[in-house]
PDB file of C-alpha atoms in Angstrom:
ATOM      1  CA  UNK A  28     -23.777   7.742  -6.673  1.00  0.00           C
ATOM      2  CA  UNK A  29     -21.603   9.654  -9.146  1.00  0.00           C
ATOM      3  CA  UNK A  30     -18.284  10.079  -7.362  1.00  0.00           C
ATOM      4  CA  UNK A  31     -17.259  12.924  -9.688  1.00  0.00           C
ATOM      5  CA  UNK A  32     -20.395  14.786  -8.624  1.00  0.00           C
ATOM      6  CA  UNK A  33     -19.337  14.251  -5.002  1.00  0.00           C
ATOM      7  CA  UNK A  34     -15.837  15.506  -5.843  1.00  0.00           C
ATOM      8  CA  UNK A  35     -17.308  18.599  -7.534  1.00  0.00           C
ATOM      9  CA  UNK A  36     -19.432  19.286  -4.461  1.00  0.00           C
ATOM     10  CA  UNK A  37     -16.405  19.004  -2.140  1.00  0.00           C
ATOM     11  CA  UNK A  38     -14.257  21.359  -4.181  1.00  0.00           C
ATOM     12  CA  UNK A  39     -17.069  23.900  -4.612  1.00  0.00           C
ATOM     13  CA  UNK A  40     -17.676  23.811  -0.856  1.00  0.00           C
ATOM     14  CA  UNK A  41     -13.990  24.296  -0.105  1.00  0.00           C
ATOM     15  CA  UNK A  42     -13.410  27.006  -2.702  1.00  0.00           C
ATOM     16  CA  UNK A  43     -16.779  28.791  -2.408  1.00  0.00           C
ATOM     17  CA  UNK A  44     -16.982  29.311  -6.185  1.00  0.00           C
ATOM     18  CA  UNK A  45     -18.350  26.963  -8.838  1.00  0.00           C
ATOM     19  CA  UNK A  46     -15.997  28.492 -11.399  1.00  0.00           C
ATOM     20  CA  UNK A  47     -12.958  27.926  -9.211  1.00  0.00           C
ATOM     21  CA  UNK A  48     -14.001  24.318  -8.687  1.00  0.00           C
ATOM     22  CA  UNK A  49     -14.509  23.916 -12.446  1.00  0.00           C
ATOM     23  CA  UNK A  50     -11.068  25.366 -13.192  1.00  0.00           C
ATOM     24  CA  UNK A  51      -9.398  22.990 -10.749  1.00  0.00           C
ATOM     25  CA  UNK A  52     -11.292  19.959 -12.046  1.00  0.00           C
ATOM     26  CA  UNK A  53     -10.678  20.843 -15.686  1.00  0.00           C
ATOM     27  CA  UNK A  54     -14.347  21.107 -16.669  1.00  0.00           C
ATOM     28  CA  UNK A  55     -16.816  23.924 -17.353  1.00  0.00           C
ATOM     29  CA  UNK A  56     -18.797  25.730 -14.684  1.00  0.00           C
ATOM     30  CA  UNK A  57     -21.951  24.399 -16.327  1.00  0.00           C
ATOM     31  CA  UNK A  58     -20.688  20.828 -15.892  1.00  0.00           C
ATOM     32  CA  UNK A  59     -20.057  21.431 -12.161  1.00  0.00           C
ATOM     33  CA  UNK A  60     -23.527  22.963 -11.766  1.00  0.00           C
ATOM     34  CA  UNK A  61     -25.157  19.973 -13.467  1.00  0.00           C
ATOM     35  CA  UNK A  62     -23.224  17.497 -11.321  1.00  0.00           C
ATOM     36  CA  UNK A  63     -24.214  19.230  -8.101  1.00  0.00           C
ATOM     37  CA  UNK A  64     -27.851  19.570  -9.233  1.00  0.00           C
ATOM     38  CA  UNK A  65     -27.952  15.823  -9.985  1.00  0.00           C
ATOM     39  CA  UNK A  66     -26.429  15.082  -6.585  1.00  0.00           C
ATOM     40  CA  UNK A  67     -29.053  17.266  -4.872  1.00  0.00           C
ATOM     41  CA  UNK A  68     -31.838  15.437  -6.705  1.00  0.00           C
ATOM     42  CA  UNK A  69     -30.399  12.072  -5.645  1.00  0.00           C
ATOM     43  CA  UNK A  70     -30.098  13.154  -2.004  1.00  0.00           C
ATOM     44  CA  UNK A  71     -33.402  15.060  -1.992  1.00  0.00           C
ATOM     45  CA  UNK A  72     -31.879  18.140  -0.308  1.00  0.00           C
ATOM     46  CA  UNK A  73     -30.322  21.490  -1.218  1.00  0.00           C
ATOM     47  CA  UNK A  74     -26.580  21.507  -0.656  1.00  0.00           C
ATOM     48  CA  UNK A  75     -25.793  25.136  -1.585  1.00  0.00           C
ATOM     49  CA  UNK A  76     -27.370  28.560  -1.583  1.00  0.00           C
ATOM     50  CA  UNK A  77     -26.099  31.133  -4.047  1.00  0.00           C
ATOM     51  CA  UNK A  78     -24.708  34.450  -2.789  1.00  0.00           C
ATOM     52  CA  UNK A  79     -23.186  37.489  -4.425  1.00  0.00           C
ATOM     53  CA  UNK A  80     -19.750  36.050  -3.652  1.00  0.00           C
ATOM     54  CA  UNK A  81     -20.414  32.491  -4.846  1.00  0.00           C
ATOM     55  CA  UNK A  82     -22.010  29.596  -3.006  1.00  0.00           C
ATOM     56  CA  UNK A  83     -22.495  28.725   0.666  1.00  0.00           C
ATOM     57  CA  UNK A  84     -23.356  25.405   2.228  1.00  0.00           C
ATOM     58  CA  UNK A  85     -26.829  24.821   3.583  1.00  0.00           C
ATOM     59  CA  UNK A  86     -27.267  22.965   6.869  1.00  0.00           C
ATOM     60  CA  UNK A  87     -27.707  19.763   4.863  1.00  0.00           C
ATOM     61  CA  UNK A  88     -24.588  20.585   2.854  1.00  0.00           C
ATOM     62  CA  UNK A  89     -22.589  21.059   6.050  1.00  0.00           C
ATOM     63  CA  UNK A  90     -23.808  17.695   7.350  1.00  0.00           C
ATOM     64  CA  UNK A  91     -22.947  15.950   4.071  1.00  0.00           C
ATOM     65  CA  UNK A  92     -19.492  17.518   3.562  1.00  0.00           C
ATOM     66  CA  UNK A  93     -17.367  15.330   5.929  1.00  0.00           C
ATOM     67  CA  UNK A  94     -18.926  12.182   4.473  1.00  0.00           C
ATOM     68  CA  UNK A  95     -18.368  13.442   0.940  1.00  0.00           C
ATOM     69  CA  UNK A  96     -14.713  14.077   1.750  1.00  0.00           C
ATOM     70  CA  UNK A  97     -14.469  10.480   2.966  1.00  0.00           C
ATOM     71  CA  UNK A  98     -15.944   9.225  -0.318  1.00  0.00           C
ATOM     72  CA  UNK A  99     -13.445  11.245  -2.361  1.00  0.00           C
ATOM     73  CA  UNK A 100     -10.527  10.124  -0.186  1.00  0.00           C
ATOM     74  CA  UNK A 101     -11.602   6.496  -0.528  1.00  0.00           C
ATOM     75  CA  UNK A 102     -11.791   6.752  -4.313  1.00  0.00           C
ATOM     76  CA  UNK A 103      -8.350   8.377  -4.441  1.00  0.00           C
ATOM     77  CA  UNK A 104      -6.870   5.639  -2.252  1.00  0.00           C
ATOM     78  CA  UNK A 105      -8.443   2.978  -4.452  1.00  0.00           C
ATOM     79  CA  UNK A 106      -6.933   4.529  -7.581  1.00  0.00           C
ATOM     80  CA  UNK A 107      -3.547   4.838  -5.877  1.00  0.00           C
ATOM     81  CA  UNK A 108      -3.622   1.186  -4.845  1.00  0.00           C
ATOM     82  CA  UNK A 109      -3.656   0.020  -8.474  1.00  0.00           C
ATOM     83  CA  UNK A 110      -1.252   2.616  -9.887  1.00  0.00           C
ATOM     84  CA  UNK A 111       2.355   1.636  -9.105  1.00  0.00           C
ATOM     85  CA  UNK A 112       4.352   4.596  -7.856  1.00  0.00           C
ATOM     86  CA  UNK A 113       1.313   6.829  -7.433  1.00  0.00           C
ATOM     87  CA  UNK A 114       1.973   7.277  -3.708  1.00  0.00           C
ATOM     88  CA  UNK A 115       4.177   5.969  -0.921  1.00  0.00           C
ATOM     89  CA  UNK A 116       3.559   2.555   0.604  1.00  0.00           C
ATOM     90  CA  UNK A 117       1.990   3.229   4.006  1.00  0.00           C
ATOM     91  CA  UNK A 118       2.666   0.629   6.732  1.00  0.00           C
ATOM     92  CA  UNK A 119       1.466   0.758  10.327  1.00  0.00           C
ATOM     93  CA  UNK A 120       3.850  -0.370  13.083  1.00  0.00           C
ATOM     94  CA  UNK A 121       3.249  -0.700  16.827  1.00  0.00           C
ATOM     95  CA  UNK A 122       6.056   1.734  17.624  1.00  0.00           C
ATOM     96  CA  UNK A 123       9.044   3.353  15.965  1.00  0.00           C
ATOM     97  CA  UNK A 124      11.420   1.465  18.312  1.00  0.00           C
ATOM     98  CA  UNK A 125       9.765  -1.877  17.599  1.00  0.00           C
ATOM     99  CA  UNK A 126      11.251  -4.777  15.670  1.00  0.00           C
ATOM    100  CA  UNK A 127       8.805  -4.035  12.838  1.00  0.00           C
ATOM    101  CA  UNK A 128      10.154  -0.508  12.392  1.00  0.00           C
ATOM    102  CA  UNK A 129      13.765  -1.705  12.696  1.00  0.00           C
ATOM    103  CA  UNK A 130      13.315  -4.320   9.953  1.00  0.00           C
ATOM    104  CA  UNK A 131      11.477  -1.821   7.737  1.00  0.00           C
ATOM    105  CA  UNK A 132      14.357   0.618   8.231  1.00  0.00           C
ATOM    106  CA  UNK A 133      16.806  -2.096   7.193  1.00  0.00           C
ATOM    107  CA  UNK A 134      14.728  -2.663   4.054  1.00  0.00           C
ATOM    108  CA  UNK A 135      14.626   1.057   3.245  1.00  0.00           C
ATOM    109  CA  UNK A 136      18.408   1.427   3.716  1.00  0.00           C
ATOM    110  CA  UNK A 137      18.959  -1.359   1.172  1.00  0.00           C
ATOM    111  CA  UNK A 138      16.343   0.180  -1.178  1.00  0.00           C
ATOM    112  CA  UNK A 139      16.893   3.944  -0.654  1.00  0.00           C
ATOM    113  CA  UNK A 140      14.669   4.975  -3.556  1.00  0.00           C
ATOM    114  CA  UNK A 141      11.598   3.331  -2.025  1.00  0.00           C
ATOM    115  CA  UNK A 142       8.669   5.621  -1.227  1.00  0.00           C
ATOM    116  CA  UNK A 143       7.794   4.378   2.257  1.00  0.00           C
ATOM    117  CA  UNK A 144       5.553   5.984   4.867  1.00  0.00           C
ATOM    118  CA  UNK A 145       5.825   4.372   8.329  1.00  0.00           C
ATOM    119  CA  UNK A 146       2.949   5.323  10.642  1.00  0.00           C
ATOM    120  CA  UNK A 147       1.574   4.298  14.060  1.00  0.00           C
ATOM    121  CA  UNK A 148      -2.205   3.988  14.324  1.00  0.00           C
ATOM    122  CA  UNK A 149      -2.024   3.918  18.148  1.00  0.00           C
ATOM    123  CA  UNK A 150      -4.796   1.368  18.538  1.00  0.00           C
ATOM    124  CA  UNK A 151      -4.654  -1.742  20.724  1.00  0.00           C
ATOM    125  CA  UNK A 152      -7.415  -3.859  19.190  1.00  0.00           C
ATOM    126  CA  UNK A 153      -5.994  -5.512  16.038  1.00  0.00           C
ATOM    127  CA  UNK A 154      -9.483  -5.603  14.544  1.00  0.00           C
ATOM    128  CA  UNK A 155      -9.433  -1.796  14.433  1.00  0.00           C
ATOM    129  CA  UNK A 156      -6.153  -1.984  12.508  1.00  0.00           C
ATOM    130  CA  UNK A 157      -7.753  -4.528  10.147  1.00  0.00           C
ATOM    131  CA  UNK A 158     -10.560  -2.054   9.488  1.00  0.00           C
ATOM    132  CA  UNK A 159      -7.963   0.621   8.660  1.00  0.00           C
ATOM    133  CA  UNK A 160      -6.390  -1.753   6.135  1.00  0.00           C
ATOM    134  CA  UNK A 161      -9.770  -2.554   4.608  1.00  0.00           C
ATOM    135  CA  UNK A 162     -10.665   1.148   4.282  1.00  0.00           C
ATOM    136  CA  UNK A 163      -7.315   2.010   2.690  1.00  0.00           C
ATOM    137  CA  UNK A 164      -6.167   4.257   5.535  1.00  0.00           C
ATOM    138  CA  UNK A 165      -2.996   2.141   5.576  1.00  0.00           C
ATOM    139  CA  UNK A 166      -1.704  -0.379   3.012  1.00  0.00           C
ATOM    140  CA  UNK A 167      -0.577  -2.883   5.633  1.00  0.00           C
ATOM    141  CA  UNK A 168      -0.489  -3.165   9.401  1.00  0.00           C
ATOM    142  CA  UNK A 169       1.915  -5.097  11.624  1.00  0.00           C
ATOM    143  CA  UNK A 170      -0.822  -6.681  13.711  1.00  0.00           C
ATOM    144  CA  UNK A 171      -1.919 -10.189  14.538  1.00  0.00           C
ATOM    145  CA  UNK A 172      -5.543 -11.252  14.920  1.00  0.00           C
ATOM    146  CA  UNK A 173      -5.286 -14.469  17.000  1.00  0.00           C
ATOM    147  CA  UNK A 174      -8.718 -15.574  15.750  1.00  0.00           C
ATOM    148  CA  UNK A 175      -8.564 -15.426  11.927  1.00  0.00           C
ATOM    149  CA  UNK A 176     -12.375 -15.731  11.811  1.00  0.00           C
ATOM    150  CA  UNK A 177     -12.511 -12.171  13.171  1.00  0.00           C
ATOM    151  CA  UNK A 178     -10.742 -10.789  10.090  1.00  0.00           C
ATOM    152  CA  UNK A 179     -12.815  -8.858   7.543  1.00  0.00           C
ATOM    153  CA  UNK A 180     -13.316 -10.813   4.333  1.00  0.00           C
ATOM    154  CA  UNK A 181     -11.125  -8.451   2.295  1.00  0.00           C
ATOM    155  CA  UNK A 182      -8.135  -8.591   4.669  1.00  0.00           C
ATOM    156  CA  UNK A 183      -5.506 -11.343   4.831  1.00  0.00           C
ATOM    157  CA  UNK A 184      -2.962 -12.011   7.599  1.00  0.00           C
ATOM    158  CA  UNK A 185       0.576 -13.032   6.611  1.00  0.00           C
ATOM    159  CA  UNK A 186       3.088 -14.285   9.198  1.00  0.00           C
ATOM    160  CA  UNK A 187       6.278 -12.518   8.101  1.00  0.00           C
ATOM    161  CA  UNK A 188       8.901 -13.139  10.807  1.00  0.00           C
ATOM    162  CA  UNK A 189       9.441 -13.903  14.490  1.00  0.00           C
ATOM    163  CA  UNK A 190      11.019 -11.717  17.140  1.00  0.00           C
ATOM    164  CA  UNK A 191      12.945 -13.601  19.835  1.00  0.00           C
ATOM    165  CA  UNK A 192      12.305 -12.403  23.378  1.00  0.00           C
ATOM    166  CA  UNK A 193      15.101 -11.305  25.705  1.00  0.00           C
ATOM    167  CA  UNK A 194      15.124 -10.641  29.434  1.00  0.00           C
ATOM    168  CA  UNK A 195      15.966  -7.019  30.219  1.00  0.00           C
ATOM    169  CA  UNK A 196      17.269  -6.593  33.769  1.00  0.00           C
ATOM    170  CA  UNK A 197      19.321  -4.224  35.912  1.00  0.00           C
ATOM    171  CA  UNK A 198      22.797  -4.936  37.311  1.00  0.00           C
ATOM    172  CA  UNK A 199      21.431  -6.012  40.725  1.00  0.00           C
ATOM    173  CA  UNK A 200      19.055  -8.618  39.327  1.00  0.00           C
ATOM    174  CA  UNK A 201      19.996 -12.244  40.241  1.00  0.00           C
ATOM    175  CA  UNK A 202      20.212 -13.177  36.535  1.00  0.00           C
ATOM    176  CA  UNK A 203      22.135 -10.055  35.497  1.00  0.00           C
ATOM    177  CA  UNK A 204      25.384 -11.907  34.747  1.00  0.00           C
ATOM    178  CA  UNK A 205      23.852 -14.938  33.034  1.00  0.00           C
ATOM    179  CA  UNK A 206      24.900 -15.360  29.357  1.00  0.00           C
ATOM    180  CA  UNK A 207      21.430 -16.775  28.662  1.00  0.00           C
ATOM    181  CA  UNK A 208      18.393 -17.974  30.598  1.00  0.00           C
ATOM    182  CA  UNK A 209      15.699 -20.599  30.065  1.00  0.00           C
ATOM    183  CA  UNK A 210      11.968 -20.134  30.662  1.00  0.00           C
ATOM    184  CA  UNK A 211      12.269 -22.563  33.595  1.00  0.00           C
ATOM    185  CA  UNK A 212      14.778 -20.205  35.263  1.00  0.00           C
ATOM    186  CA  UNK A 213      12.283 -17.358  34.999  1.00  0.00           C
ATOM    187  CA  UNK A 214       9.583 -19.103  37.031  1.00  0.00           C
ATOM    188  CA  UNK A 215       8.812 -17.267  40.251  1.00  0.00           C
ATOM    189  CA  UNK A 216      10.603 -14.088  39.161  1.00  0.00           C
ATOM    190  CA  UNK A 217       8.626 -10.884  38.676  1.00  0.00           C
ATOM    191  CA  UNK A 218       8.447  -9.986  35.005  1.00  0.00           C
ATOM    192  CA  UNK A 219       6.925  -6.520  34.799  1.00  0.00           C
ATOM    193  CA  UNK A 220       5.085  -5.627  31.597  1.00  0.00           C
ATOM    194  CA  UNK A 221       2.981  -2.593  32.565  1.00  0.00           C
ATOM    195  CA  UNK A 222      -0.114  -1.586  30.657  1.00  0.00           C
ATOM    196  CA  UNK A 223      -1.001  -4.811  28.822  1.00  0.00           C
ATOM    197  CA  UNK A 224      -4.103  -3.676  26.945  1.00  0.00           C
ATOM    198  CA  UNK A 225      -7.193  -5.912  27.031  1.00  0.00           C
ATOM    199  CA  UNK A 226      -8.180  -7.372  23.609  1.00  0.00           C
ATOM    200  CA  UNK A 227      -4.692  -6.712  22.267  1.00  0.00           C
ATOM    201  CA  UNK A 228      -2.623  -9.384  20.541  1.00  0.00           C
ATOM    202  CA  UNK A 229       0.085  -9.060  23.198  1.00  0.00           C
ATOM    203  CA  UNK A 230      -2.456  -9.707  25.963  1.00  0.00           C
ATOM    204  CA  UNK A 231      -3.274 -13.019  24.266  1.00  0.00           C
ATOM    205  CA  UNK A 232       0.445 -13.717  23.784  1.00  0.00           C
ATOM    206  CA  UNK A 233       1.321 -13.185  27.459  1.00  0.00           C
ATOM    207  CA  UNK A 234      -1.689 -15.225  28.586  1.00  0.00           C
ATOM    208  CA  UNK A 235      -0.404 -18.190  26.596  1.00  0.00           C
ATOM    209  CA  UNK A 236       3.170 -17.632  27.803  1.00  0.00           C
ATOM    210  CA  UNK A 237       2.038 -17.703  31.446  1.00  0.00           C
ATOM    211  CA  UNK A 238      -0.102 -20.803  30.861  1.00  0.00           C
ATOM    212  CA  UNK A 239       2.594 -22.789  29.028  1.00  0.00           C
ATOM    213  CA  UNK A 240       5.577 -21.907  31.251  1.00  0.00           C
ATOM    214  CA  UNK A 241       4.103 -20.870  34.602  1.00  0.00           C
ATOM    215  CA  UNK A 242       5.703 -17.431  34.461  1.00  0.00           C
ATOM    216  CA  UNK A 243       4.777 -14.519  36.682  1.00  0.00           C
ATOM    217  CA  UNK A 244       3.958 -11.648  34.328  1.00  0.00           C
ATOM    218  CA  UNK A 245       2.887  -8.539  36.244  1.00  0.00           C
ATOM    219  CA  UNK A 246       0.883  -6.027  34.206  1.00  0.00           C
ATOM    220  CA  UNK A 247       0.173  -3.727  37.155  1.00  0.00           C
ATOM    221  CA  UNK A 248       0.061   0.010  36.640  1.00  0.00           C
ATOM    222  CA  UNK A 249      -0.133   2.240  33.580  1.00  0.00           C
ATOM    223  CA  UNK A 250       2.781   2.351  31.156  1.00  0.00           C
ATOM    224  CA  UNK A 251       4.389   5.761  31.576  1.00  0.00           C
ATOM    225  CA  UNK A 252       6.867   5.181  28.767  1.00  0.00           C
ATOM    226  CA  UNK A 253      10.074   3.273  28.151  1.00  0.00           C
ATOM    227  CA  UNK A 254      12.237   5.784  30.020  1.00  0.00           C
ATOM    228  CA  UNK A 255      10.312   5.280  33.275  1.00  0.00           C
ATOM    229  CA  UNK A 256      10.367   1.486  32.868  1.00  0.00           C
ATOM    230  CA  UNK A 257      14.116   1.397  32.175  1.00  0.00           C
ATOM    231  CA  UNK A 258      14.871   3.584  35.186  1.00  0.00           C
ATOM    232  CA  UNK A 259      12.811   1.264  37.416  1.00  0.00           C
ATOM    233  CA  UNK A 260      14.674  -1.807  36.127  1.00  0.00           C
ATOM    234  CA  UNK A 261      18.069  -0.159  36.681  1.00  0.00           C
ATOM    235  CA  UNK A 262      17.408   0.319  40.377  1.00  0.00           C
ATOM    236  CA  UNK A 263      15.707  -2.994  41.119  1.00  0.00           C
ATOM    237  CA  UNK A 264      17.084  -6.314  42.370  1.00  0.00           C
ATOM    238  CA  UNK A 265      13.767  -8.076  41.743  1.00  0.00           C
ATOM    239  CA  UNK A 266      12.081  -6.769  38.596  1.00  0.00           C
ATOM    240  CA  UNK A 267      12.893  -7.545  34.968  1.00  0.00           C
ATOM    241  CA  UNK A 268      10.908  -7.272  31.747  1.00  0.00           C
ATOM    242  CA  UNK A 269      10.727  -8.926  28.330  1.00  0.00           C
ATOM    243  CA  UNK A 270      11.751  -7.171  25.094  1.00  0.00           C
ATOM    244  CA  UNK A 271      12.195  -8.224  21.499  1.00  0.00           C
ATOM    245  CA  UNK A 272      15.727  -8.939  20.331  1.00  0.00           C
ATOM    246  CA  UNK A 273      15.346  -6.448  17.464  1.00  0.00           C
ATOM    247  CA  UNK A 274      13.548  -3.785  19.527  1.00  0.00           C
ATOM    248  CA  UNK A 275      15.593  -0.599  19.796  1.00  0.00           C
ATOM    249  CA  UNK A 276      16.194   0.664  23.340  1.00  0.00           C
ATOM    250  CA  UNK A 277      18.732   3.169  24.628  1.00  0.00           C
ATOM    251  CA  UNK A 278      19.533   4.138  28.219  1.00  0.00           C
ATOM    252  CA  UNK A 279      22.200   6.073  30.159  1.00  0.00           C
ATOM    253  CA  UNK A 280      25.403   4.094  30.679  1.00  0.00           C
ATOM    254  CA  UNK A 281      25.046   4.271  34.456  1.00  0.00           C
ATOM    255  CA  UNK A 282      21.861   2.175  34.284  1.00  0.00           C
ATOM    256  CA  UNK A 283      23.954  -0.888  33.435  1.00  0.00           C
ATOM    257  CA  UNK A 284      21.004  -2.803  31.993  1.00  0.00           C
ATOM    258  CA  UNK A 285      21.525  -6.277  30.507  1.00  0.00           C
ATOM    259  CA  UNK A 286      19.746  -7.869  27.550  1.00  0.00           C
ATOM    260  CA  UNK A 287      19.838 -11.628  28.145  1.00  0.00           C
ATOM    261  CA  UNK A 288      18.781 -14.139  25.444  1.00  0.00           C
ATOM    262  CA  UNK A 289      16.109 -16.683  26.382  1.00  0.00           C
ATOM    263  CA  UNK A 290      16.846 -20.213  25.117  1.00  0.00           C
ATOM    264  CA  UNK A 291      15.672 -23.828  25.343  1.00  0.00           C
ATOM    265  CA  UNK A 292      13.236 -22.900  23.942  1.00  0.00           C
ATOM    266  CA  UNK A 293      13.557 -19.500  22.290  1.00  0.00           C
ATOM    267  CA  UNK A 294      10.349 -17.561  23.000  1.00  0.00           C
ATOM    268  CA  UNK A 295       9.128 -16.186  19.684  1.00  0.00           C
ATOM    269  CA  UNK A 296       6.751 -13.258  19.328  1.00  0.00           C
ATOM    270  CA  UNK A 297       5.216 -13.756  15.862  1.00  0.00           C
ATOM    271  CA  UNK A 298       4.905 -10.684  13.680  1.00  0.00           C
ATOM    272  CA  UNK A 299       2.233 -10.693  11.014  1.00  0.00           C
ATOM    273  CA  UNK A 300       1.078  -8.219   8.395  1.00  0.00           C
ATOM    274  CA  UNK A 301      -2.562  -7.461   7.719  1.00  0.00           C
ATOM    275  CA  UNK A 302      -2.913  -6.698   4.009  1.00  0.00           C
ATOM    276  CA  UNK A 303      -5.878  -6.096   1.692  1.00  0.00           C
ATOM    277  CA  UNK A 304      -6.976  -8.637  -0.899  1.00  0.00           C
ATOM    278  CA  UNK A 305      -5.493  -6.379  -3.599  1.00  0.00           C
ATOM    279  CA  UNK A 306      -2.303  -5.012  -1.996  1.00  0.00           C
ATOM    280  CA  UNK A 307      -0.247  -1.962  -2.921  1.00  0.00           C
ATOM    281  CA  UNK A 308       2.281  -2.747  -5.657  1.00  0.00           C
ATOM    282  CA  UNK A 309       5.172  -1.734  -3.385  1.00  0.00           C
ATOM    283  CA  UNK A 310       4.390  -4.411  -0.813  1.00  0.00           C
ATOM    284  CA  UNK A 311       5.809  -7.356  -2.776  1.00  0.00           C
ATOM    285  CA  UNK A 312       9.528  -6.413  -2.466  1.00  0.00           C
ATOM    286  CA  UNK A 313       9.041  -5.697   1.249  1.00  0.00           C
ATOM    287  CA  UNK A 314       7.639  -9.200   1.768  1.00  0.00           C
ATOM    288  CA  UNK A 315      10.539 -10.608  -0.245  1.00  0.00           C
ATOM    289  CA  UNK A 316      12.941  -8.837   2.135  1.00  0.00           C
ATOM    290  CA  UNK A 317      11.230 -10.352   5.163  1.00  0.00           C
ATOM    291  CA  UNK A 318      11.655 -13.803   3.577  1.00  0.00           C
ATOM    292  CA  UNK A 319      15.455 -13.354   3.679  1.00  0.00           C
ATOM    293  CA  UNK A 320      15.580 -12.930   7.467  1.00  0.00           C
ATOM    294  CA  UNK A 321      17.388 -15.741   9.261  1.00  0.00           C
ATOM    295  CA  UNK A 322      15.153 -18.175  11.146  1.00  0.00           C
ATOM    296  CA  UNK A 323      15.391 -18.419  14.913  1.00  0.00           C
ATOM    297  CA  UNK A 324      17.553 -21.237  16.337  1.00  0.00           C
ATOM    298  CA  UNK A 325      15.535 -24.260  17.415  1.00  0.00           C
ATOM    299  CA  UNK A 326      13.868 -25.181  19.682  1.00  0.00           C
ATOM    300  CA  UNK A 327      11.320 -22.357  19.393  1.00  0.00           C
ATOM    301  CA  UNK A 328       8.073 -21.777  21.263  1.00  0.00           C
ATOM    302  CA  UNK A 329       5.314 -19.945  19.426  1.00  0.00           C
ATOM    303  CA  UNK A 330       1.759 -19.097  20.507  1.00  0.00           C
ATOM    304  CA  UNK A 331      -1.053 -21.390  19.426  1.00  0.00           C
ATOM    305  CA  UNK A 332      -2.326 -19.328  16.503  1.00  0.00           C
ATOM    306  CA  UNK A 333       1.012 -19.677  14.709  1.00  0.00           C
ATOM    307  CA  UNK A 334       1.403 -23.359  15.619  1.00  0.00           C
ATOM    308  CA  UNK A 335      -2.052 -24.031  14.174  1.00  0.00           C
ATOM    309  CA  UNK A 336      -1.220 -22.063  11.020  1.00  0.00           C
ATOM    310  CA  UNK A 337       1.942 -24.103  10.426  1.00  0.00           C
ATOM    311  CA  UNK A 338       0.164 -27.405  11.102  1.00  0.00           C
ATOM    312  CA  UNK A 339      -2.597 -26.484   8.685  1.00  0.00           C
ATOM    313  CA  UNK A 340      -0.113 -25.696   5.936  1.00  0.00           C
ATOM    314  CA  UNK A 341       1.812 -28.911   6.527  1.00  0.00           C
ATOM    315  CA  UNK A 342      -1.406 -30.955   6.407  1.00  0.00           C
ATOM    316  CA  UNK A 343      -2.355 -29.294   3.134  1.00  0.00           C
ATOM    317  CA  UNK A 344       0.981 -30.142   1.493  1.00  0.00           C
ATOM    318  CA  UNK A 345       0.447 -32.506  -1.430  1.00  0.00           C
ATOM    319  CA  UNK A 346       3.966 -33.957  -1.401  1.00  0.00           C
ATOM    320  CA  UNK A 347       7.207 -33.915   0.517  1.00  0.00           C
ATOM    321  CA  UNK A 348       8.548 -31.537  -2.114  1.00  0.00           C
ATOM    322  CA  UNK A 349       5.969 -28.858  -1.409  1.00  0.00           C
ATOM    323  CA  UNK A 350       7.684 -25.556  -0.648  1.00  0.00           C
ATOM    324  CA  UNK A 351       5.997 -23.804   2.265  1.00  0.00           C
ATOM    325  CA  UNK A 352       5.899 -20.034   2.653  1.00  0.00           C
ATOM    326  CA  UNK A 353       8.623 -18.468   4.837  1.00  0.00           C
ATOM    327  CA  UNK A 354       6.311 -18.223   7.862  1.00  0.00           C
ATOM    328  CA  UNK A 355       5.918 -22.009   7.826  1.00  0.00           C
ATOM    329  CA  UNK A 356       9.632 -22.778   7.534  1.00  0.00           C
ATOM    330  CA  UNK A 357      10.829 -22.134  11.051  1.00  0.00           C
ATOM    331  CA  UNK A 358      10.309 -18.406  11.232  1.00  0.00           C
TER     332      UNK A 358
END
């Protein structure tokens, strides 16, 4: 299908005049008419009827228009992907307070001229985010697909850095004054993580955490937002939660909440980027910035999908001098 014919159809539909569409596209009205006529022959339907004021969509034209807009948008995204500087780099993060957004902000502050668009897709299933990367809706997504076989063929997953977990507790909690805690000290305590979404990467993460350390992670109830969770922690002598060390949280001073590092081992939440096979030109310096982040202090626990990834890379090394990517060097 001639994508310029589709573009001509979309603009004529939106403007209601073939001449106006021709003027905007920089061609003659005759050229627009021929493109639309060829498109109608290919589809086997009439897309427009002529009126005294211009053109109006037929029922078939109305049905085709949203799909035609998608075709034009896809072509424009494809062109932008191979033209450096043609548009901002668009990266999906789980939340604007998350470690991903914090590290991206650090990158942008050190590269203030960077055209960067940080968005949140608000989807739980990482496969949906992978589809958004494949379609070009976003250039990269901070998501992890625990089963790499579920990734679309044109999408790669890159482990970029780890986020160490901390215990977040109120002043009445029995561990409130501890300088650090171990996973063994958390056994039997109620760790409240409301609203763990089925099929999400964090559901898989917490399942493995519970299995490996015997923790009591309570996902009961909907998540009404960070403010409600923080208020509940402040008034409780029993409940705590887990947060990332780089995650940005603020609360009133009277809450007296404590962020307590978890050690021996450090519990690492791995952060990966889903990227297309032919990534946006602006992604390379962002990945280089991630590679400069300090590794977590050993010993470190990671979920199985990262452990398997590291083992695979080590087994594929051809010599002791092989330099592994950052994600395989203790991230």
